[in-house]
Coordinates of C-alpha atoms and ligand atoms in Angstrom, one line a residue:
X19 CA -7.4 -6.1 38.0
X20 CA -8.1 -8.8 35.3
X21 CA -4.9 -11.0 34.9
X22 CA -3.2 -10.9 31.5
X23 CA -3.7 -13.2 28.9
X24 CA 0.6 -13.7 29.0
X25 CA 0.4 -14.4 32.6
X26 CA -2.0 -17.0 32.4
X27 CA -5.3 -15.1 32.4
X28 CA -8.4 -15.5 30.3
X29 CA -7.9 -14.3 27.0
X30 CA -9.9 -11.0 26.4
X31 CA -11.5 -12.4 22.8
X32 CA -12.0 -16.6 23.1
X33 CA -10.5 -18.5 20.6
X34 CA -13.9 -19.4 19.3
X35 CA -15.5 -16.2 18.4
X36 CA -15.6 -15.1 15.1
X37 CA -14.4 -11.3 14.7
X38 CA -16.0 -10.9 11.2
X39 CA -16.9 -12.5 7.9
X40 CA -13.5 -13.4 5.5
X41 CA -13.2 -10.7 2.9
X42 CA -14.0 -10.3 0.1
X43 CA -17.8 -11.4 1.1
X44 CA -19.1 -13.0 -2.1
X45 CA -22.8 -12.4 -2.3
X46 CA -25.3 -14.8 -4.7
X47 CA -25.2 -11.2 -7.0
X48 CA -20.9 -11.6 -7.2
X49 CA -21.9 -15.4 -8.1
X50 CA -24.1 -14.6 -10.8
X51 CA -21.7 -12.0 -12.2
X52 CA -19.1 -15.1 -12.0
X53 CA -21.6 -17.4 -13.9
X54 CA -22.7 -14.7 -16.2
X55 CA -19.0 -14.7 -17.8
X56 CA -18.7 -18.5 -17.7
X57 CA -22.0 -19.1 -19.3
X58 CA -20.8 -17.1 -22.4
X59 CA -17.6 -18.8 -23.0
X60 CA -15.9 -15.5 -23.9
X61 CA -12.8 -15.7 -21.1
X62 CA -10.3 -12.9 -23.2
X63 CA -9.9 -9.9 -24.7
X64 CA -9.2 -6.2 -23.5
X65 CA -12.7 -4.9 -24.6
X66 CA -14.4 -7.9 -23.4
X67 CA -18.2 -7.0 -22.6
X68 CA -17.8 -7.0 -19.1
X69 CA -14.0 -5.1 -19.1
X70 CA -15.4 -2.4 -20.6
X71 CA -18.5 -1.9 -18.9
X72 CA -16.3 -2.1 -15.7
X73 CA -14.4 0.6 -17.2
X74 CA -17.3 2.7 -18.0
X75 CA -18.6 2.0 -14.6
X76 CA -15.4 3.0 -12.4
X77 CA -14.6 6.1 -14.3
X78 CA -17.9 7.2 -13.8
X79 CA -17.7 6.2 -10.2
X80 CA -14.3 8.1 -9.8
X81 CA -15.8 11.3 -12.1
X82 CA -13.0 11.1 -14.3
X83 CA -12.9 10.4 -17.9
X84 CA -11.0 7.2 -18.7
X85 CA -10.6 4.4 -16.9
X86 CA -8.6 1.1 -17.5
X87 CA -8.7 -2.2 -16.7
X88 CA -5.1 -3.6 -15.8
X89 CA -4.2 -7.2 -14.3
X90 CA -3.0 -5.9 -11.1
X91 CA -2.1 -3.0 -9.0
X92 CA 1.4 -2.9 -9.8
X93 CA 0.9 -2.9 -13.9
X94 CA -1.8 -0.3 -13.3
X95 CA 1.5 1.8 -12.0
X96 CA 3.3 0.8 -14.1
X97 CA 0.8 1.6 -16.9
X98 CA 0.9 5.3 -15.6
X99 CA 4.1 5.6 -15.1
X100 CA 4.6 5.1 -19.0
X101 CA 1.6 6.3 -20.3
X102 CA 3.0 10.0 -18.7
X103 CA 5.9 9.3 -20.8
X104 CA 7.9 8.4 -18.3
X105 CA 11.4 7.2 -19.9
X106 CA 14.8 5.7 -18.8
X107 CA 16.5 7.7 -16.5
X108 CA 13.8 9.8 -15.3
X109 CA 13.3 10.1 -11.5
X110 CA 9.6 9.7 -10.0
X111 CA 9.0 10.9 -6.0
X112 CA 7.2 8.2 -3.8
X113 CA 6.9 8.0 -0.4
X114 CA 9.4 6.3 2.0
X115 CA 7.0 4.4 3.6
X116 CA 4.7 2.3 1.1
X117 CA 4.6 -1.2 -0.2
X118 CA 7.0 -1.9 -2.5
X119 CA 4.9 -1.7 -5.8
X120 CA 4.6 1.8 -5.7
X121 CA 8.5 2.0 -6.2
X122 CA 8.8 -1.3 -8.8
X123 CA 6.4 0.4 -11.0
X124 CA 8.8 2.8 -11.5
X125 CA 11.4 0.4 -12.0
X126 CA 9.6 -1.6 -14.3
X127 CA 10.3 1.5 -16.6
X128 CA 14.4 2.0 -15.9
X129 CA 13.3 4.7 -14.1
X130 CA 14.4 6.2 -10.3
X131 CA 12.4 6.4 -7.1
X132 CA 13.8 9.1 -4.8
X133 CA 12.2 8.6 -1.5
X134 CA 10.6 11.6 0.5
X135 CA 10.0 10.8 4.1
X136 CA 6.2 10.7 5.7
X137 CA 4.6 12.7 7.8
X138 CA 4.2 11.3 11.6
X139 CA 0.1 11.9 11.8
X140 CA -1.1 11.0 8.8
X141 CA 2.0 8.3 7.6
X142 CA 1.8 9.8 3.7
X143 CA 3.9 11.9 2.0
X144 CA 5.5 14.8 3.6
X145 CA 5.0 17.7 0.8
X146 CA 7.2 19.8 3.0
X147 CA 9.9 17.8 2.1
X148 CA 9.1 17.1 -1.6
X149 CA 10.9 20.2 -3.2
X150 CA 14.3 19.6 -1.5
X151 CA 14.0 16.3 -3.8
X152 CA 13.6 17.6 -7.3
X153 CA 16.2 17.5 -9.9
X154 CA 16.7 18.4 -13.3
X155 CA 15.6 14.4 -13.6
X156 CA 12.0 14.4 -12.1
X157 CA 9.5 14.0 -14.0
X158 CA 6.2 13.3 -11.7
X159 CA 5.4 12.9 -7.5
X160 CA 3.5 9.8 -6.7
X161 CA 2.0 10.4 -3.7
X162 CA 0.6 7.3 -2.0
X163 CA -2.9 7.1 0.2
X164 CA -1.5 4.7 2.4
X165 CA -3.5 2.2 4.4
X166 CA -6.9 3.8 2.7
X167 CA -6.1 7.6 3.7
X168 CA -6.1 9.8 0.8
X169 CA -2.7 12.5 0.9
X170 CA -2.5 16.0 1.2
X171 CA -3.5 16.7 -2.9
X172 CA -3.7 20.3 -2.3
X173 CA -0.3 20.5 -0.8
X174 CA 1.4 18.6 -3.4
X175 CA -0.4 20.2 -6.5
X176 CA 1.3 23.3 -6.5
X177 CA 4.8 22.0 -5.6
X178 CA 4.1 19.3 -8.6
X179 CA 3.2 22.3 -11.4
X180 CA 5.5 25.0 -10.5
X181 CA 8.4 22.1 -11.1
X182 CA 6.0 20.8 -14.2
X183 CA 5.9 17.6 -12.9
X184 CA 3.0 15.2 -13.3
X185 CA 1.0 13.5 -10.0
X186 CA 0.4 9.5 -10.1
X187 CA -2.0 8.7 -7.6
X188 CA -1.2 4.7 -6.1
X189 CA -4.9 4.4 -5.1
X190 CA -4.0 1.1 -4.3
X191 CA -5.1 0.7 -0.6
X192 CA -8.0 3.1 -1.4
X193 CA -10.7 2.6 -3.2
X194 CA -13.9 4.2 -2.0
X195 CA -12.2 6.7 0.4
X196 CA -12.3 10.3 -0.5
X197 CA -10.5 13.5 -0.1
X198 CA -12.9 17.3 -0.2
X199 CA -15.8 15.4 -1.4
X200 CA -13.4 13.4 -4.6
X201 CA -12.8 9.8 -4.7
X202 CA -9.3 8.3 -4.7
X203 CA -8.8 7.4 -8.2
X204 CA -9.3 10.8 -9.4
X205 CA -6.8 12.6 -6.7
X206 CA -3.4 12.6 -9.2
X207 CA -2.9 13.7 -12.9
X208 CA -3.4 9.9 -13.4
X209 CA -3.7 7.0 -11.3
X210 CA -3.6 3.4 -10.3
X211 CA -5.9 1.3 -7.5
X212 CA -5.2 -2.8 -6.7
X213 CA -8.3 -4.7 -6.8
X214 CA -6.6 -7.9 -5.5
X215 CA -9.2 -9.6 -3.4
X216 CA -8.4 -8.0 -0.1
X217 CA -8.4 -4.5 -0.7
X218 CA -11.6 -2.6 -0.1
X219 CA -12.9 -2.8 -3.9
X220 CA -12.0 -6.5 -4.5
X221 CA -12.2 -8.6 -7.9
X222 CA -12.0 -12.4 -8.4
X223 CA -8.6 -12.7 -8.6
X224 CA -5.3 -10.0 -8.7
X225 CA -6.5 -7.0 -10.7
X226 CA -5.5 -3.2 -11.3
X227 CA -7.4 0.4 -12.3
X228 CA -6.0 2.8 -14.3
X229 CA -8.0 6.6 -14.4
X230 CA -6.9 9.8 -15.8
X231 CA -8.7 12.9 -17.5
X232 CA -6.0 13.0 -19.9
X233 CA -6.7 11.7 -23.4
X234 CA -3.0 10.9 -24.5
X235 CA -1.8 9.5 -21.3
X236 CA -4.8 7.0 -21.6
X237 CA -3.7 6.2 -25.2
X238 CA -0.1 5.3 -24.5
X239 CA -1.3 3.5 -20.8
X240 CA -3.9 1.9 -23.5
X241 CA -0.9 0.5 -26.1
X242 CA 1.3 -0.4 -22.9
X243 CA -1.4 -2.8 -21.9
X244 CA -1.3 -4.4 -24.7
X245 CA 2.0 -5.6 -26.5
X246 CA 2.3 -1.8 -27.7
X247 CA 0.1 -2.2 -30.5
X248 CA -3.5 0.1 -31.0
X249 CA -6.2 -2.4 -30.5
X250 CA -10.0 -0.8 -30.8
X251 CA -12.6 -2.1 -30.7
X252 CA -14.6 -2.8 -34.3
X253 CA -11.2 -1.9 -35.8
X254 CA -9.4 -4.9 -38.0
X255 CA -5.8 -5.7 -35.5
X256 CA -2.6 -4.8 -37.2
X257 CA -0.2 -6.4 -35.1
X258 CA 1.9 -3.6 -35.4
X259 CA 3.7 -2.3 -31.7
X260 CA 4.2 1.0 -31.6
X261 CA 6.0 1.3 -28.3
X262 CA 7.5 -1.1 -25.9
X263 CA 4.5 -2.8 -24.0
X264 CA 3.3 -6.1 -21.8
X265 CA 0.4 -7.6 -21.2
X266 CA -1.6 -6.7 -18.6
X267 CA -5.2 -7.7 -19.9
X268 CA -7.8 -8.1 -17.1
X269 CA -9.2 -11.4 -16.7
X270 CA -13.0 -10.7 -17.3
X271 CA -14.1 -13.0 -14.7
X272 CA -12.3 -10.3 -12.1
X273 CA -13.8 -7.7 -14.0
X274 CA -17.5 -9.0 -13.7
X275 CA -16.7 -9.4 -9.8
X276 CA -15.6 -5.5 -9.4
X277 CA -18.4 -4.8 -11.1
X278 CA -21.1 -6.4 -8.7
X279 CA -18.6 -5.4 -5.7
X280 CA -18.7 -2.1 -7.0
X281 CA -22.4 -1.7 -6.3
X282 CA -21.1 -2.1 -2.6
X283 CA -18.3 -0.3 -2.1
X284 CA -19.5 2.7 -0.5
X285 CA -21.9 1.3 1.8
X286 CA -19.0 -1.3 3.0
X287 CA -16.0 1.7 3.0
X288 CA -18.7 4.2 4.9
X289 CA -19.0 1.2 7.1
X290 CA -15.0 0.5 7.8
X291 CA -14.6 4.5 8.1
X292 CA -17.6 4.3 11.2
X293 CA -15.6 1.3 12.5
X294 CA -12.6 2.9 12.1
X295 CA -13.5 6.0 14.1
X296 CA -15.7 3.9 16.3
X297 CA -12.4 2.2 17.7
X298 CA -10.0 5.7 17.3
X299 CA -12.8 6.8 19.9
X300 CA -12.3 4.3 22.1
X301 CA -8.3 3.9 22.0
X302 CA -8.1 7.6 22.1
X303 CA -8.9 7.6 25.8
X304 CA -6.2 5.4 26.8
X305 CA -3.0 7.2 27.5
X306 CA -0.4 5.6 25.4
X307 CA -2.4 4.7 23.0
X308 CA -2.3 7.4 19.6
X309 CA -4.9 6.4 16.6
X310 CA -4.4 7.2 12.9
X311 CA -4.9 10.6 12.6
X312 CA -8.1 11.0 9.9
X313 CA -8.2 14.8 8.9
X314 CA -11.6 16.3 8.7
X315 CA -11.5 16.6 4.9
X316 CA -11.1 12.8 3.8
X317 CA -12.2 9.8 4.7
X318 CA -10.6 6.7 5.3
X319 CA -11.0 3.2 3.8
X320 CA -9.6 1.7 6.7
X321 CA -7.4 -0.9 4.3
X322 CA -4.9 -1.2 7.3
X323 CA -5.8 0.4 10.7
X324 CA -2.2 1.4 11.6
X325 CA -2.0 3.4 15.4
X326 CA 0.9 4.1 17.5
X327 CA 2.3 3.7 21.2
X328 CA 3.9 5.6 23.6
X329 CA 5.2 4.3 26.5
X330 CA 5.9 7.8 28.0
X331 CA 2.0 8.7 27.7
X332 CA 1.3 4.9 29.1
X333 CA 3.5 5.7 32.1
X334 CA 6.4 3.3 30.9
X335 CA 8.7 6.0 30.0
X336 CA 11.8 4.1 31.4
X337 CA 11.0 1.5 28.6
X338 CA 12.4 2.4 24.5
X339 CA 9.6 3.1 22.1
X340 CA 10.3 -0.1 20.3
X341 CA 10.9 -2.7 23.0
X342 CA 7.4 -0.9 23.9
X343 CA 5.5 -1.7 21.3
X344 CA 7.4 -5.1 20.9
X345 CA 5.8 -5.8 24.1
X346 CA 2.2 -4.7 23.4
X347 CA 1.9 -6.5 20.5
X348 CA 3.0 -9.6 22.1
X349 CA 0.8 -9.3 25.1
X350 CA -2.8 -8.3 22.6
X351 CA -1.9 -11.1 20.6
X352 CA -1.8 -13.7 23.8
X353 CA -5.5 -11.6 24.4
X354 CA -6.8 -12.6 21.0
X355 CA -6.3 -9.2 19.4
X356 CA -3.8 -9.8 16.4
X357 CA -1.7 -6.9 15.5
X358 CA 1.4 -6.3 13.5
X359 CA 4.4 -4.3 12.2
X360 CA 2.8 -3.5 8.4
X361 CA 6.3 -2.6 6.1
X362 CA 9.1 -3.5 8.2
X363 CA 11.5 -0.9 7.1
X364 CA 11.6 2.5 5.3
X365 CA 11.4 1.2 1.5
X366 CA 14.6 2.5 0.7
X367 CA 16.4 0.1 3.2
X368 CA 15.1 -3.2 1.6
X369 CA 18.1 -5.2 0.1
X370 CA 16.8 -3.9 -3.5
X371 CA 17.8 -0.6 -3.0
X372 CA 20.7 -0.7 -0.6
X373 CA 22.6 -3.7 -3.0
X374 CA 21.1 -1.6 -5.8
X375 CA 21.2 -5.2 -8.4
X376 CA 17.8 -4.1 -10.3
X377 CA 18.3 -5.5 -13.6
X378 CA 22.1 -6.2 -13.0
X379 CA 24.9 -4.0 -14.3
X380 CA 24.0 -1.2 -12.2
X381 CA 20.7 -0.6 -13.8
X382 CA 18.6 1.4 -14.1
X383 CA 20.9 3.5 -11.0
X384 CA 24.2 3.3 -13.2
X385 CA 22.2 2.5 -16.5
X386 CA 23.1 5.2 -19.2
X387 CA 20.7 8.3 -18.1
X388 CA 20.5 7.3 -14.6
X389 CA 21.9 8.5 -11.6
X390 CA 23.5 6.4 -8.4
X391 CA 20.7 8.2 -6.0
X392 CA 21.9 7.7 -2.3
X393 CA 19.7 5.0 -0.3
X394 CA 20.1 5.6 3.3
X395 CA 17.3 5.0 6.0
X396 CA 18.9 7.5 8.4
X397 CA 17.7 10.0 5.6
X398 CA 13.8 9.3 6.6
X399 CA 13.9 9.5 10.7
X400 CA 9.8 10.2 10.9
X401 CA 9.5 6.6 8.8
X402 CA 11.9 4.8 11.1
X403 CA 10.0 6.7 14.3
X404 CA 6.6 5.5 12.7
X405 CA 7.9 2.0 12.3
X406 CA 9.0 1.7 15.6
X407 CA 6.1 2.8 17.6
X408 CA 3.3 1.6 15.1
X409 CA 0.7 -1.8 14.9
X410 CA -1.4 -2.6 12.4
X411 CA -4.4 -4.3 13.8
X412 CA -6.4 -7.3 12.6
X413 CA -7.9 -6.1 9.7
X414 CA -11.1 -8.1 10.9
X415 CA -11.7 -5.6 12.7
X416 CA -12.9 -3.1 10.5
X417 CA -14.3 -5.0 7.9
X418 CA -18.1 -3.9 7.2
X419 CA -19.3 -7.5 8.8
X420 CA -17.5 -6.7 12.1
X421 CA -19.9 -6.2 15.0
X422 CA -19.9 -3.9 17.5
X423 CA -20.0 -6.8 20.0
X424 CA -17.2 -8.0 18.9
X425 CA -15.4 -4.3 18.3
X426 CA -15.7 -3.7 22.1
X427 CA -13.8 -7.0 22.9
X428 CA -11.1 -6.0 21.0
X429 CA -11.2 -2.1 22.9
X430 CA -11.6 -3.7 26.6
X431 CA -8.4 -5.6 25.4
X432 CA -6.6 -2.8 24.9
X433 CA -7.8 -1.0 28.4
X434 CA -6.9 -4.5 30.2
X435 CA -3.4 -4.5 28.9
X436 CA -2.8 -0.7 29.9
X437 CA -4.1 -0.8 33.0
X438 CA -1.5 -3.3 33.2
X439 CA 1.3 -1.2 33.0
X440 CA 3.6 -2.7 35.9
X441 CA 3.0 -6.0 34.1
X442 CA 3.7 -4.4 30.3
X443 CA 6.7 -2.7 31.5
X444 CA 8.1 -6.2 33.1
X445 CA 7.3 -8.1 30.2
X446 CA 9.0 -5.4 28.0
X447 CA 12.1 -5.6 30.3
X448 CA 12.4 -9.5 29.9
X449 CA 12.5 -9.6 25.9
X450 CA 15.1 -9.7 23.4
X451 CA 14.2 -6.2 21.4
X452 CA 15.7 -5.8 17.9
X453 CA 14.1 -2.7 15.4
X454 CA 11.7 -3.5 13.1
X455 CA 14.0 -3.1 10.1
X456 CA 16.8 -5.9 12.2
X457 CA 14.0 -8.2 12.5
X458 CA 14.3 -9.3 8.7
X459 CA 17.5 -10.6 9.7
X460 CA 20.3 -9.3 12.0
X461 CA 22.3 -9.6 8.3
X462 CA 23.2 -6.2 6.7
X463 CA 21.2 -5.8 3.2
X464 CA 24.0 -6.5 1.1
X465 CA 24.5 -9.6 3.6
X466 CA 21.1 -11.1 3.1
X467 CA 21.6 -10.5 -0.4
X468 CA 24.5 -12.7 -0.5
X469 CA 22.8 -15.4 1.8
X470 CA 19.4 -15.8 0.2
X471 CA 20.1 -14.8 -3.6
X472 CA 21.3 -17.7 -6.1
X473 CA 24.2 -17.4 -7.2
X474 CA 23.0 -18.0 -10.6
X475 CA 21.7 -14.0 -10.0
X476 CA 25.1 -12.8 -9.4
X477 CA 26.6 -13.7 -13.1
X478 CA 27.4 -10.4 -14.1
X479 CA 27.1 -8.6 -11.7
X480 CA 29.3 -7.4 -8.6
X481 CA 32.3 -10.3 -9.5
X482 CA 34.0 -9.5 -6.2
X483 CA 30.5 -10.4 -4.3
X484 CA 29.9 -13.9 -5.4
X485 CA 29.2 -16.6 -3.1
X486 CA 31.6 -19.2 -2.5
Ligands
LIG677 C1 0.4 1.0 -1.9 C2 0.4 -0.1 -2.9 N1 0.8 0.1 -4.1 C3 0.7 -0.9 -5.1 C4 0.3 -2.1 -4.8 C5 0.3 -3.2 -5.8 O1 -1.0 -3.7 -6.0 P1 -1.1 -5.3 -6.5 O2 -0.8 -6.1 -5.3 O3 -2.5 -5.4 -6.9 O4 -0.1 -5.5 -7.6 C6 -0.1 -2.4 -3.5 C7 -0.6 -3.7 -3.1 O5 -0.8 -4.1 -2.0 C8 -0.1 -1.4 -2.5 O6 -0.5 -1.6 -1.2

């Protein structure tokens, strides 16, 4: 049996080997789209040439309507989020296990996310759980399609109109990947993708995508964008706001770069889904080893390739799920195979939410209109389950330049360290374990806050807490 890596065996991918091209991969066509904006010295403007051909381009792409071109992921959110009219107050459903984004968006309008917990196979929403979450307060669901998976639309649809409530996509991890034959981007009522440079439809730079059938929620997204004014083209500027609004123009230089990448993306996410199942193949037939579940009607984009352990399958069953998976991620990273914990705890338990500062004075929780929703992570047990037992692997490994070659390497890894077992199991046994959500710091929430948070934050707010 092939020594591990830890104990002083060969490592199962050298050092030297190059597992796949960086993303994004800029062809000489991305170049030329590059050069094309600098040549014409036109850097600004929302309805720059090449911003609104990539919104023409991406709505048809999508098959909806209306499509626009925000300055990242999290203003495209947050451009939904108020362009459905969301107001102070109001409560928006999001899943406990997501980045961060998904819930500031909300935020960034005095609104309140209540969390709904996942489901174990497929790590998005659970819709079973959704309706025990509605109050008198909710006003949309934002289901998530985490890691590149799109959720369970069909589910959620009905729960969402019999309580007239409106679905926001976060397409943000998905771009390309589709659900019964639709793309993500036209899965909610509205919704929002990230094309910062790493996810699967990149731009030149951070950069979000807004799409919606919906006339008037386009409109008010539209004004939001924009310092709240009406700006069209052909048509004399008022400066005049209308509503509250930022700006969240996209640089056209990341809009000419979507555009040429756009020619690409489903050749390269048809490529990461074949990878993707290529290696859930291959992992599947090692015990202890679970891959992402990928149901039949939907494909994947593969943003993150998240799969779980199992010590009791892997014949380590007198080792906890945690200190498990602790110790397989410390043994295929001395082989060469990076993997990692993705979100580190249930989104609810980060300090934001459990010290609950927001804007200070209690807002927008305590705000006039809002409402002191309960933050606890023992309230999303299939999250913290998922957290504990889950890696997400190198994402090298499923980008479209990846070879096969190189894919097997990673796979033979994985064998080698389970047929290891007696050597996985003392490992595990010799390590200080904590939980995922510990290893931010062994400090409470409301600890850390205190520790890492100037105190300049803390005027006004919680006088009894200050430092010092
Ligand atoms: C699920 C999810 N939502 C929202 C965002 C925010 O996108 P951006 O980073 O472009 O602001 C991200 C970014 O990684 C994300 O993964």
């Amino acid at each position: 049996m092939a020594k591990l890596a830890i104990n002083g065996g060969p490592r199962s991918i050298p050092e030297d080997i190059e597992i796949a091209k960086d993303w994004p991969v800029v062809t000489k066509e991305d170049k030329a789209a590059l050069i094309r904006v600098i040549d014409s010295g036109n850097f600004w403007g929302k309805d720059h040439p090449e911003t609104a051909a990539l919104e023409k381009e991406y709505a048809e792409y999508t098959g909806t309507e209306y499509c626009l071109a925000f300055n990242s992921g999290t203003s495209a959110l947050h451009g939904c989020v108020a362009g459905i009219g969301i107001e102070p107050g109001d409560e928006v459903i999001i899943p406990s296990l997501t980045f961060l984004a998904s819930a500031t968006s909300v935020m960034h309008h005095n609104a309140i996310p209540v969390f709904v917990d996942i489901d174990p196979e497929t790590y998005n929403i659970d819709y079973r759980k959704i309706a025990e979450k509605i109050t008198d307060k909710t006003k949309a669901i934002m289901p998530v399609d985490y890691h590149g998976l799109p959720a369970d639309y069909d589910e959620i649809y009905p729960i969402a109109r019999a309580h007239d409530l409106v679905v926001i996509e976060d397409a943000a991890q998905a771009g390309g990947a589709t659900y019964k034959g639709r793309k993500a981007g036209n899965l909610g009522d509205i919704s929002g993708a990230s094309t910062m440079p790493l996810k699967p439809l990149p731009g030149a730079g951070e950069g979000g995508l807004v799409c919606t059938n919906d006339k008037g929620y386009r409109d008010l997204a539209d004004m939001v964008r924009m310092f709240g004014e009406i700006i069209e083209a052909g048509r004399q500027r008022q400066y005049n706001a209308y509503t509250m609004g930022w700006n969240y123009r996209m640089n056209p230089l990341v809009a000419a770069m979507i555009r040429s990448q756009l020619k690409r993306l489903d050749d390269n996410v048809r490529v990461r889904h074949e990878n993707g199942a290529y290696i859930s193949g291959a992992l599947a037939e090692i015990d202890g080893v679970i891959p992402p579940y990928v149901p039949l009607d939907r494909t994947h984009a593969y943003y993150i390739y998240y799969f779980k352990v199992d010590p009791q399958a892997a014949g380590a069953e007198k080792i906890p799920a945690g200190r498990f998976r602790q110790a397989v991620q410390d043994i295929l990273r001395a082989e060469g195979v990076f993997v990692r914990l993705s979100q580190h705890t249930p989104v609810p338990g980060q300090s934001l939410f459990q010290v609950k500062r927001g804007y200070g004075k209690g807002c927008p929780w305590t705000c006039p209109y809002g409402r002191d929703v309960a933050y606890r992570i023992e309230d999303y047990p299939n999250t913290l389950d998922v957290l504990r037992r889950s890696l997400a692997l190198d994402a090298r490994f499923t980008y479209p330049s990846t070879s096969k070659k190189v894919i097997d390497m990673m796979i033979d890894a994985f064998r080698k360290v389970f047929e290891n077992m007696d050597e996985v199991v003392r490992y595990a046994g010799s390590i200080d374990y904590r939980e995922p959500w510990e290893e931010i710091s062994t400090m409470s929430p409301v600890e850390q806050h205190e520790e890492y948070v100037s105190e300049s934050l803390y005027q006004g707010f919680r006088e009894d807490k200050k430092p010092g």
